[in-house]
PDB file of C-alpha atoms in Angstrom:
ATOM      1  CA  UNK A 131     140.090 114.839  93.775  1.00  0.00           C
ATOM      2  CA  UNK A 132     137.996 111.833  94.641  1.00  0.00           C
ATOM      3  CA  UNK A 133     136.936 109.259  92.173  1.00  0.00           C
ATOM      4  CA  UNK A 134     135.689 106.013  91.312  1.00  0.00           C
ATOM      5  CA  UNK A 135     136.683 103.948  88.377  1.00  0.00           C
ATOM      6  CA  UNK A 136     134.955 100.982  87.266  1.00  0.00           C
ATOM      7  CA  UNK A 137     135.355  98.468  84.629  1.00  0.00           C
ATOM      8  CA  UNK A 138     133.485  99.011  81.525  1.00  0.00           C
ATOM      9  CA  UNK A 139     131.009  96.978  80.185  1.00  0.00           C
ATOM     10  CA  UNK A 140     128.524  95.520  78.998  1.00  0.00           C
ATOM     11  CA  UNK A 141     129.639  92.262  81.142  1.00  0.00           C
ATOM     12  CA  UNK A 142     127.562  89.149  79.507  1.00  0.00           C
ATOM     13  CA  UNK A 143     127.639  86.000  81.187  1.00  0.00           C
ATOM     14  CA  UNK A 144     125.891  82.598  81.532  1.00  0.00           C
ATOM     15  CA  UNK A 145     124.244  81.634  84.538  1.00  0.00           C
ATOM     16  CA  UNK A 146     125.851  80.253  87.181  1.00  0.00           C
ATOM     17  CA  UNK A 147     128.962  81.875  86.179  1.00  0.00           C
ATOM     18  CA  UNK A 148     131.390  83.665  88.515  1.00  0.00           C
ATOM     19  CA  UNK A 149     130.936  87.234  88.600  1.00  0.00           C
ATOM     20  CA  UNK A 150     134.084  89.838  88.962  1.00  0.00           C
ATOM     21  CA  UNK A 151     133.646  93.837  88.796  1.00  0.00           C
ATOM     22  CA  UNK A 152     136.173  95.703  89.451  1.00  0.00           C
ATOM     23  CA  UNK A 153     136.102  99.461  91.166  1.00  0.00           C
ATOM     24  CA  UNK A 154     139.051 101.744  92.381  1.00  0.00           C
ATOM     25  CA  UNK A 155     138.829 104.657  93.901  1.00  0.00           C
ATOM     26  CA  UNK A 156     140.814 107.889  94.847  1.00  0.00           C
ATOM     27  CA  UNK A 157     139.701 109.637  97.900  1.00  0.00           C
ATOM     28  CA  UNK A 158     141.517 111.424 100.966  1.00  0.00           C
ATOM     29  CA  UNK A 159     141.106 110.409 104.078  1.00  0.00           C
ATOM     30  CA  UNK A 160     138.865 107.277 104.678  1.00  0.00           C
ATOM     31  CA  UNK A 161     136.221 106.804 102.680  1.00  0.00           C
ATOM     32  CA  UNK A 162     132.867 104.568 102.915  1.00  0.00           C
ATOM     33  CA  UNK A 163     132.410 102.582  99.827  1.00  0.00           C
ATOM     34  CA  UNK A 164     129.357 100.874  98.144  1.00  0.00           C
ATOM     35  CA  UNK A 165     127.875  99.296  95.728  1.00  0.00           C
ATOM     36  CA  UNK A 166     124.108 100.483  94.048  1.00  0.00           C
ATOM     37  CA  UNK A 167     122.513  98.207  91.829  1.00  0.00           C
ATOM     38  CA  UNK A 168     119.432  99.463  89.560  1.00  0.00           C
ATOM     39  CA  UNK A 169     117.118  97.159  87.464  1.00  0.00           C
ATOM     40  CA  UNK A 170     115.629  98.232  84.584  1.00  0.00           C
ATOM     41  CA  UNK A 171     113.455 100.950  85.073  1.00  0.00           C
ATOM     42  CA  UNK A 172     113.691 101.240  88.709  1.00  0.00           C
ATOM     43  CA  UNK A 173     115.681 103.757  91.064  1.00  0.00           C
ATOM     44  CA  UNK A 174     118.698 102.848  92.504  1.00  0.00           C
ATOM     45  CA  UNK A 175     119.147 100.110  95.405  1.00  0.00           C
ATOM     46  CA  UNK A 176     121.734 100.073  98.072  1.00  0.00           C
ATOM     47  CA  UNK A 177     123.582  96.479  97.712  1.00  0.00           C
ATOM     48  CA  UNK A 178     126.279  96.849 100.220  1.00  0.00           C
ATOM     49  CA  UNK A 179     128.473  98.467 101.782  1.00  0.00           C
ATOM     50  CA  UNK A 180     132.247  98.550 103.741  1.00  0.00           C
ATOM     51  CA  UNK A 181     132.596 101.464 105.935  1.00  0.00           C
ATOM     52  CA  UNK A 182     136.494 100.572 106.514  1.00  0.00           C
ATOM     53  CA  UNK A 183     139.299  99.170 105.422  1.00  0.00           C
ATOM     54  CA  UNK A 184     139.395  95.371 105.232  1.00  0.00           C
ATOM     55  CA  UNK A 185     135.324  95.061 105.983  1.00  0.00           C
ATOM     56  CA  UNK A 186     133.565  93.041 103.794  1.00  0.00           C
ATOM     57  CA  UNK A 187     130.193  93.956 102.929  1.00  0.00           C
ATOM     58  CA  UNK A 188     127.886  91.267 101.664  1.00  0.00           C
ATOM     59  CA  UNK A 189     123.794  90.669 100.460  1.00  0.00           C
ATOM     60  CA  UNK A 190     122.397  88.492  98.214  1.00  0.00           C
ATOM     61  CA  UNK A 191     125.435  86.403  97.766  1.00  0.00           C
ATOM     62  CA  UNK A 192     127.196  89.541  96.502  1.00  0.00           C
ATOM     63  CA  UNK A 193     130.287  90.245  98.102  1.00  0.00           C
ATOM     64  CA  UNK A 194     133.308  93.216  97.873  1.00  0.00           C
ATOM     65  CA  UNK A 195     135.900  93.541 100.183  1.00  0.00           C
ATOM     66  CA  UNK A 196     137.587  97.156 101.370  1.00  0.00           C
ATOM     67  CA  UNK A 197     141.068  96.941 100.188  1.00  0.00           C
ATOM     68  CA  UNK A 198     142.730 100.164 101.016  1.00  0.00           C
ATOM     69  CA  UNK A 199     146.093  98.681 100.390  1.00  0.00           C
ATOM     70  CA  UNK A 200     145.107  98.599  96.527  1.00  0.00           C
ATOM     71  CA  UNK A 201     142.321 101.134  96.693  1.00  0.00           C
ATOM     72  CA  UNK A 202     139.679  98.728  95.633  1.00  0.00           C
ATOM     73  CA  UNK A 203     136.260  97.615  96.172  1.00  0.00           C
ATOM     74  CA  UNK A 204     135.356  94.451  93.826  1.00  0.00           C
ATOM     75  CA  UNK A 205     132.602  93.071  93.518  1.00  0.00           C
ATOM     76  CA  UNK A 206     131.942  89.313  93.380  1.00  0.00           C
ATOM     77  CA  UNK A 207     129.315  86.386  93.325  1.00  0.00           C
ATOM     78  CA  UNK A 208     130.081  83.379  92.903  1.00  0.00           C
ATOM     79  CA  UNK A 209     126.721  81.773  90.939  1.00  0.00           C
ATOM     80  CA  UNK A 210     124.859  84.963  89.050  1.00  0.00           C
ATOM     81  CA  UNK A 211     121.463  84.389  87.981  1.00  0.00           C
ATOM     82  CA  UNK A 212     119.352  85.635  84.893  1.00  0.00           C
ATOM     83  CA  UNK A 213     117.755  88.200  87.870  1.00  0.00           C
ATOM     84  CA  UNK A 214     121.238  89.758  88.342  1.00  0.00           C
ATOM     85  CA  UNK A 215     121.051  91.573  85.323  1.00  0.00           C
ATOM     86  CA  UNK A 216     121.426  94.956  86.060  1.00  0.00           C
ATOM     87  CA  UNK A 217     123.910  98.048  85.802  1.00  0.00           C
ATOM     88  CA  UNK A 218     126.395  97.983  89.270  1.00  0.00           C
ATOM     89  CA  UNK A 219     127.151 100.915  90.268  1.00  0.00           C
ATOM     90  CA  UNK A 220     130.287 101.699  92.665  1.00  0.00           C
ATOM     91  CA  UNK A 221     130.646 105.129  94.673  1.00  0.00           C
ATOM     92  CA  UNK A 222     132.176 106.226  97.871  1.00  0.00           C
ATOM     93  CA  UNK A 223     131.532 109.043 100.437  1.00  0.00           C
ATOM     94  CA  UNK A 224     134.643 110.442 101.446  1.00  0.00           C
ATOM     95  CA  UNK A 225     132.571 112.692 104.355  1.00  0.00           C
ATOM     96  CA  UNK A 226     129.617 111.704 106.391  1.00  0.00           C
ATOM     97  CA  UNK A 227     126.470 112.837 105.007  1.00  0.00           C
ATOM     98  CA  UNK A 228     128.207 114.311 101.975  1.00  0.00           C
ATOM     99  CA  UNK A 229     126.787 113.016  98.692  1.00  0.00           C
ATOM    100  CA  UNK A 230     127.831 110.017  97.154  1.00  0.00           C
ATOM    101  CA  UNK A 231     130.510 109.932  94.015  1.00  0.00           C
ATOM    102  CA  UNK A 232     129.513 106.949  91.696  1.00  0.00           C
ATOM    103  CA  UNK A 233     131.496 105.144  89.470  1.00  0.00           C
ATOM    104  CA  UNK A 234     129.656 105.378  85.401  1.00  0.00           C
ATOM    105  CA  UNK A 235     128.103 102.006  86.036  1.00  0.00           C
ATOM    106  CA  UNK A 236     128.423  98.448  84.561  1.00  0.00           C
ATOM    107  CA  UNK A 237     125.754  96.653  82.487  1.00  0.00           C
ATOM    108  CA  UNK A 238     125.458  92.986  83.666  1.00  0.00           C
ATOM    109  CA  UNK A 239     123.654  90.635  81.051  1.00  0.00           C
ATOM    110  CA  UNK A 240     123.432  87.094  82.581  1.00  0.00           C
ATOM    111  CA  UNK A 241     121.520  84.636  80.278  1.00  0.00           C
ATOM    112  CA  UNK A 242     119.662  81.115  80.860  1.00  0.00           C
TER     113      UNK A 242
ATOM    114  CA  UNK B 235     106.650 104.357 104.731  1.00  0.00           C
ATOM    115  CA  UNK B 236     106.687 105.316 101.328  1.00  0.00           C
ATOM    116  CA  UNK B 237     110.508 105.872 101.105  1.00  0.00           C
ATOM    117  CA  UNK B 238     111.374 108.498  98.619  1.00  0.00           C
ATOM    118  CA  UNK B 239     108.811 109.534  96.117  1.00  0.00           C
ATOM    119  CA  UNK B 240     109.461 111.873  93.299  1.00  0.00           C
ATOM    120  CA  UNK B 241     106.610 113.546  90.694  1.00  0.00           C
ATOM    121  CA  UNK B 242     106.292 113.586  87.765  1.00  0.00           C
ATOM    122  CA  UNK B 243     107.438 110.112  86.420  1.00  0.00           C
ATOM    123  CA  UNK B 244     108.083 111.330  82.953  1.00  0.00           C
ATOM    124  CA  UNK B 245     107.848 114.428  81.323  1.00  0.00           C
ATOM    125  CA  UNK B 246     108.297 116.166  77.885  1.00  0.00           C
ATOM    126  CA  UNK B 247     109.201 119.583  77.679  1.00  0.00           C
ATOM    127  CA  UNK B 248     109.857 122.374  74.506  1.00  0.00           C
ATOM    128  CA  UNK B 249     113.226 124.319  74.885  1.00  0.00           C
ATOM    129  CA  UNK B 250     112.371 127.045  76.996  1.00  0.00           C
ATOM    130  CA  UNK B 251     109.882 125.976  78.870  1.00  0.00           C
ATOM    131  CA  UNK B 252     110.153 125.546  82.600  1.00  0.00           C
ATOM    132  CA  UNK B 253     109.500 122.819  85.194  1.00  0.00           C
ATOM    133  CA  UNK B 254     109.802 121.816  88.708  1.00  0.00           C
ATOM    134  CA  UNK B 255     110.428 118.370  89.656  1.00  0.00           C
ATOM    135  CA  UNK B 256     109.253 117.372  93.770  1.00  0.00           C
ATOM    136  CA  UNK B 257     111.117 115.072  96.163  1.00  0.00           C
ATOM    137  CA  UNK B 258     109.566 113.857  98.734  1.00  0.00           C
ATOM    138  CA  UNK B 259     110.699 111.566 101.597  1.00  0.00           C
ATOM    139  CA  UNK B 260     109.049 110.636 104.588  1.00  0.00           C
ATOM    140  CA  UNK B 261     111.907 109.103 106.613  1.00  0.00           C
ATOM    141  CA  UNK B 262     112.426 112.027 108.551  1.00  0.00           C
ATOM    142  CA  UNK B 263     116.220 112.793 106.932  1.00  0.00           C
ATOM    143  CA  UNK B 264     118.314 115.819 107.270  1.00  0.00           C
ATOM    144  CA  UNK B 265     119.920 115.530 103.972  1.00  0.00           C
ATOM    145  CA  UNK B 266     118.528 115.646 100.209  1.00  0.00           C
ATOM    146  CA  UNK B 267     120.256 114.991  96.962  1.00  0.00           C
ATOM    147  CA  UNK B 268     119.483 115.681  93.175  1.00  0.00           C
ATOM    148  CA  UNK B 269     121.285 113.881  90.884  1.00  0.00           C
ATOM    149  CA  UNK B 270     121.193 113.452  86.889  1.00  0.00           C
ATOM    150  CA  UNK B 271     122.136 110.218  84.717  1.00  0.00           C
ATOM    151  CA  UNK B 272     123.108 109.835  81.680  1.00  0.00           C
ATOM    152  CA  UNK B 273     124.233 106.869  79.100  1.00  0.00           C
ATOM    153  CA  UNK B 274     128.148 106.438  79.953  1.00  0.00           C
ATOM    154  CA  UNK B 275     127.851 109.473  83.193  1.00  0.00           C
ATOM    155  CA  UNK B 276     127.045 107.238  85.953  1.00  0.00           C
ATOM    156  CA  UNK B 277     125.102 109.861  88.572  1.00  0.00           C
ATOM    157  CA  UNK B 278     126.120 112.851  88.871  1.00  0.00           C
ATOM    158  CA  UNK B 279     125.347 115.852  91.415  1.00  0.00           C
ATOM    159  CA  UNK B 280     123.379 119.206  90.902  1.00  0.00           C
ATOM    160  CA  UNK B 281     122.056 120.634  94.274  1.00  0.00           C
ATOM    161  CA  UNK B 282     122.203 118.867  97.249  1.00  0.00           C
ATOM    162  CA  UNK B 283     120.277 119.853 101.184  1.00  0.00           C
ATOM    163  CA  UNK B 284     122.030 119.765 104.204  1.00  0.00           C
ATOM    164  CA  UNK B 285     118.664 120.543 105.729  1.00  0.00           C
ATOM    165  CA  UNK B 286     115.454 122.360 105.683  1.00  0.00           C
ATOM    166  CA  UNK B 287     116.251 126.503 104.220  1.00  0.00           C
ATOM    167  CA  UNK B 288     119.264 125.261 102.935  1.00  0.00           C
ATOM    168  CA  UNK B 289     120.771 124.272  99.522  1.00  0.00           C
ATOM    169  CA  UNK B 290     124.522 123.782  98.415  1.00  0.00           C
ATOM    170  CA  UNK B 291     125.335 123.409  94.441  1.00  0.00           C
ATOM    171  CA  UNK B 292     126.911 120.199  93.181  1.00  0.00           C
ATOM    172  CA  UNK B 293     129.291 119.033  90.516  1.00  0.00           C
ATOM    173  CA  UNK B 294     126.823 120.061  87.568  1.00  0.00           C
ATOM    174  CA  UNK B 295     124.307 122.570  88.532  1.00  0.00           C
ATOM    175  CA  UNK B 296     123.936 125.232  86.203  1.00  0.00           C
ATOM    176  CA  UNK B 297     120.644 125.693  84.646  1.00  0.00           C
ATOM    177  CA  UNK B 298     118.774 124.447  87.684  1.00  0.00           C
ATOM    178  CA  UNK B 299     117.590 125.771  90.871  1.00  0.00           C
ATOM    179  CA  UNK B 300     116.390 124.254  93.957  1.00  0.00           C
ATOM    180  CA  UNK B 301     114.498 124.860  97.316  1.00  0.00           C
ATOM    181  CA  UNK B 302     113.843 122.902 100.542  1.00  0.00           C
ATOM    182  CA  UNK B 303     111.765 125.149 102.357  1.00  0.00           C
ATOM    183  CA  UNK B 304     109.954 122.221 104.041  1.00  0.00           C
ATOM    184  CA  UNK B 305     112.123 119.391 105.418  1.00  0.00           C
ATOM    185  CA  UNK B 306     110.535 116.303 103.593  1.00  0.00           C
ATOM    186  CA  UNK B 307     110.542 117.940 100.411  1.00  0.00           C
ATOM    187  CA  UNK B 308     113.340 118.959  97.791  1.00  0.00           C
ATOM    188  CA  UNK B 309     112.165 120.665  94.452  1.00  0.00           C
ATOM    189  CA  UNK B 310     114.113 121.069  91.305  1.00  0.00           C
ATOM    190  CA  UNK B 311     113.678 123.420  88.538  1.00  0.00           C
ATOM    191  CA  UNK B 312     114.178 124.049  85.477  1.00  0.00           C
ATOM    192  CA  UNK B 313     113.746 127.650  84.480  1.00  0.00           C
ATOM    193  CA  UNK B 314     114.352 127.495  80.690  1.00  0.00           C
ATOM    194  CA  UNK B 315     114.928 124.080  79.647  1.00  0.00           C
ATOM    195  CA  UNK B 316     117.557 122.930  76.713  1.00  0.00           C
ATOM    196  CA  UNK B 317     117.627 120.002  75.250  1.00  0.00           C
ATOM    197  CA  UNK B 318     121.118 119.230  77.146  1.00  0.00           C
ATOM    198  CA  UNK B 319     118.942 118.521  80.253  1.00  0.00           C
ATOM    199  CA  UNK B 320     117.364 115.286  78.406  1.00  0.00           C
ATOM    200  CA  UNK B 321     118.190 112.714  81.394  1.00  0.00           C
ATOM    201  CA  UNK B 322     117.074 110.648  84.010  1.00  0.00           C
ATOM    202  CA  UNK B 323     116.518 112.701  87.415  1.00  0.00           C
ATOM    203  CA  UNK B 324     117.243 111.099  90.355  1.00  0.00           C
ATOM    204  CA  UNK B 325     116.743 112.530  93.855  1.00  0.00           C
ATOM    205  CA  UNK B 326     117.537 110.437  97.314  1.00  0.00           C
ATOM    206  CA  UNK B 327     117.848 111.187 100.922  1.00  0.00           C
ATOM    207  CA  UNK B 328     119.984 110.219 103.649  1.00  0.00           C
ATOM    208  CA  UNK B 329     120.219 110.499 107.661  1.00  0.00           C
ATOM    209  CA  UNK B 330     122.365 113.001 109.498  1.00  0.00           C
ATOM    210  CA  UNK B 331     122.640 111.090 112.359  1.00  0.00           C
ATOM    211  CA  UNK B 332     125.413 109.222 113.200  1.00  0.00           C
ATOM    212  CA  UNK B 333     125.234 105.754 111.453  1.00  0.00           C
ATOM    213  CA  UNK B 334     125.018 104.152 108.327  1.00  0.00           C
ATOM    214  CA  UNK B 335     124.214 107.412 105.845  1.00  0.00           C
ATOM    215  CA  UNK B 336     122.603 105.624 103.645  1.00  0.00           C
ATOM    216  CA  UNK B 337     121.416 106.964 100.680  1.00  0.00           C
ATOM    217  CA  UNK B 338     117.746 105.979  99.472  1.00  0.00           C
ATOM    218  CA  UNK B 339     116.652 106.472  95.976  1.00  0.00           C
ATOM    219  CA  UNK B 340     113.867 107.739  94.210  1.00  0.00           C
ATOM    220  CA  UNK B 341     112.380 105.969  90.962  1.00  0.00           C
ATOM    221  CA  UNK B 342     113.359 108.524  88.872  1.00  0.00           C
ATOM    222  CA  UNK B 343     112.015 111.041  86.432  1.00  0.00           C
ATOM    223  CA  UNK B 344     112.163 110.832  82.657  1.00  0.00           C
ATOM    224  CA  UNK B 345     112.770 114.319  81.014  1.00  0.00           C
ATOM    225  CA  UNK B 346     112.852 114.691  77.507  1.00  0.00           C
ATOM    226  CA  UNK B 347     113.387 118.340  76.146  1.00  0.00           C
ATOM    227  CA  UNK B 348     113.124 118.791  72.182  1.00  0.00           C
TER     228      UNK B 348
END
């Protein structure tokens, strides 16, 4: 069936650090893949997306790159800040309009 | 536009006792979504709304029911609540047109069940 497997966490880092989290999926066909981001206490947000293989979807200075070759989305930033800290969350739609499947979501902890 | 708005923010509830839980988007989208999270779960689906007068069950739906008898609204319920349904309720919409599919999130309810 179709999946998505991301790293575990809690990921702590210092600020200005470089960022890595990685996400595989299994899906037929050709998915769309994502990446949600939710602060504390809020809903989730929509950080970006790659609708095909090799797009890169970027915002914010957050970047992940479609790799269907290695069935992976990771995402990346190359300078986090203290406001990055959040839990990532990585899903794909496998069908249009068909709900998302999320990944269980990594805790980012950047401190000053 | 308010976006997707969901009522009540937080709620305590005795086993047994019911509830309903309203969506409501005003972005004019074909498709609704109920999801639950929990610590270590990610998000994961219960009902879903392919459009108005019609509902579809998702990957964990037992013990709720839904209805979406008016487009912009998406109502889940809870007809005797356990204390397994202590989560975080999310609902979200997207657009069945052809395009981006977005999904847009809700802020969530809070449902405690002792």
């Amino acid at each position: 069936g179709n999946s998505v497997t991301q790293m575990e966490g809690p990921v702590t880092l210092s600020e200005e650090a470089f960022l890595t989290i990685n996400c595989t999926y299994t899906a037929t066909g050709y998915p769309s893949l994502f990446w949600y981001v939710q602060y504390p206490g809020e809903g989730l947000q929509l950080l970006l997306k790659a609708t095909k293989a090799d797009d890169k979807g970027s915002n914010k200075g957050f970047e992940a790159t479609y790799r269907k070759e290695t069935t992976s989305f990771h995402l990346e930033k190359g300078s986090v800040q203290v406001s990055d800290s959040a839990v990532y969350f990585c899903a794909l739609r496998y069908q249009a309009g068909t709900a998302l499947i999320f990944g269980k979501g990594t805790t980012l902890s950047v401190s000053s | 536009n308010a976006g997707v708005t969901q009522t009540p923010k937080f709620r305590v509830l005795k086993t047994g006792q019911s509830m309903t839980l309203l969506c409501a988007q005003d972005m004019n989208h074909e498709y609704m979504y109920w999801y639950r999270q929990d610590p270590g779960m990610g998000l994961r689906l219960i009902h879903y709304s392919v459009g108005e007068g019609t509902t579809a069950k998702g990957e964990v739906p037992d013990g709720y029911n839904v209805s979406r008898l008016k487009k912009q609204n998406f109502l889940l319920g809870l007809e005797s609540a356990a204390p397994s349904q202590t989560s975080v309720y999310f609902c979200a919409s997207s657009s069945g047109q052809m395009g981006a599919y977005e999904q847009y999130f809700g802020p969530g309810t809070r449902l405690t069940v002792t």
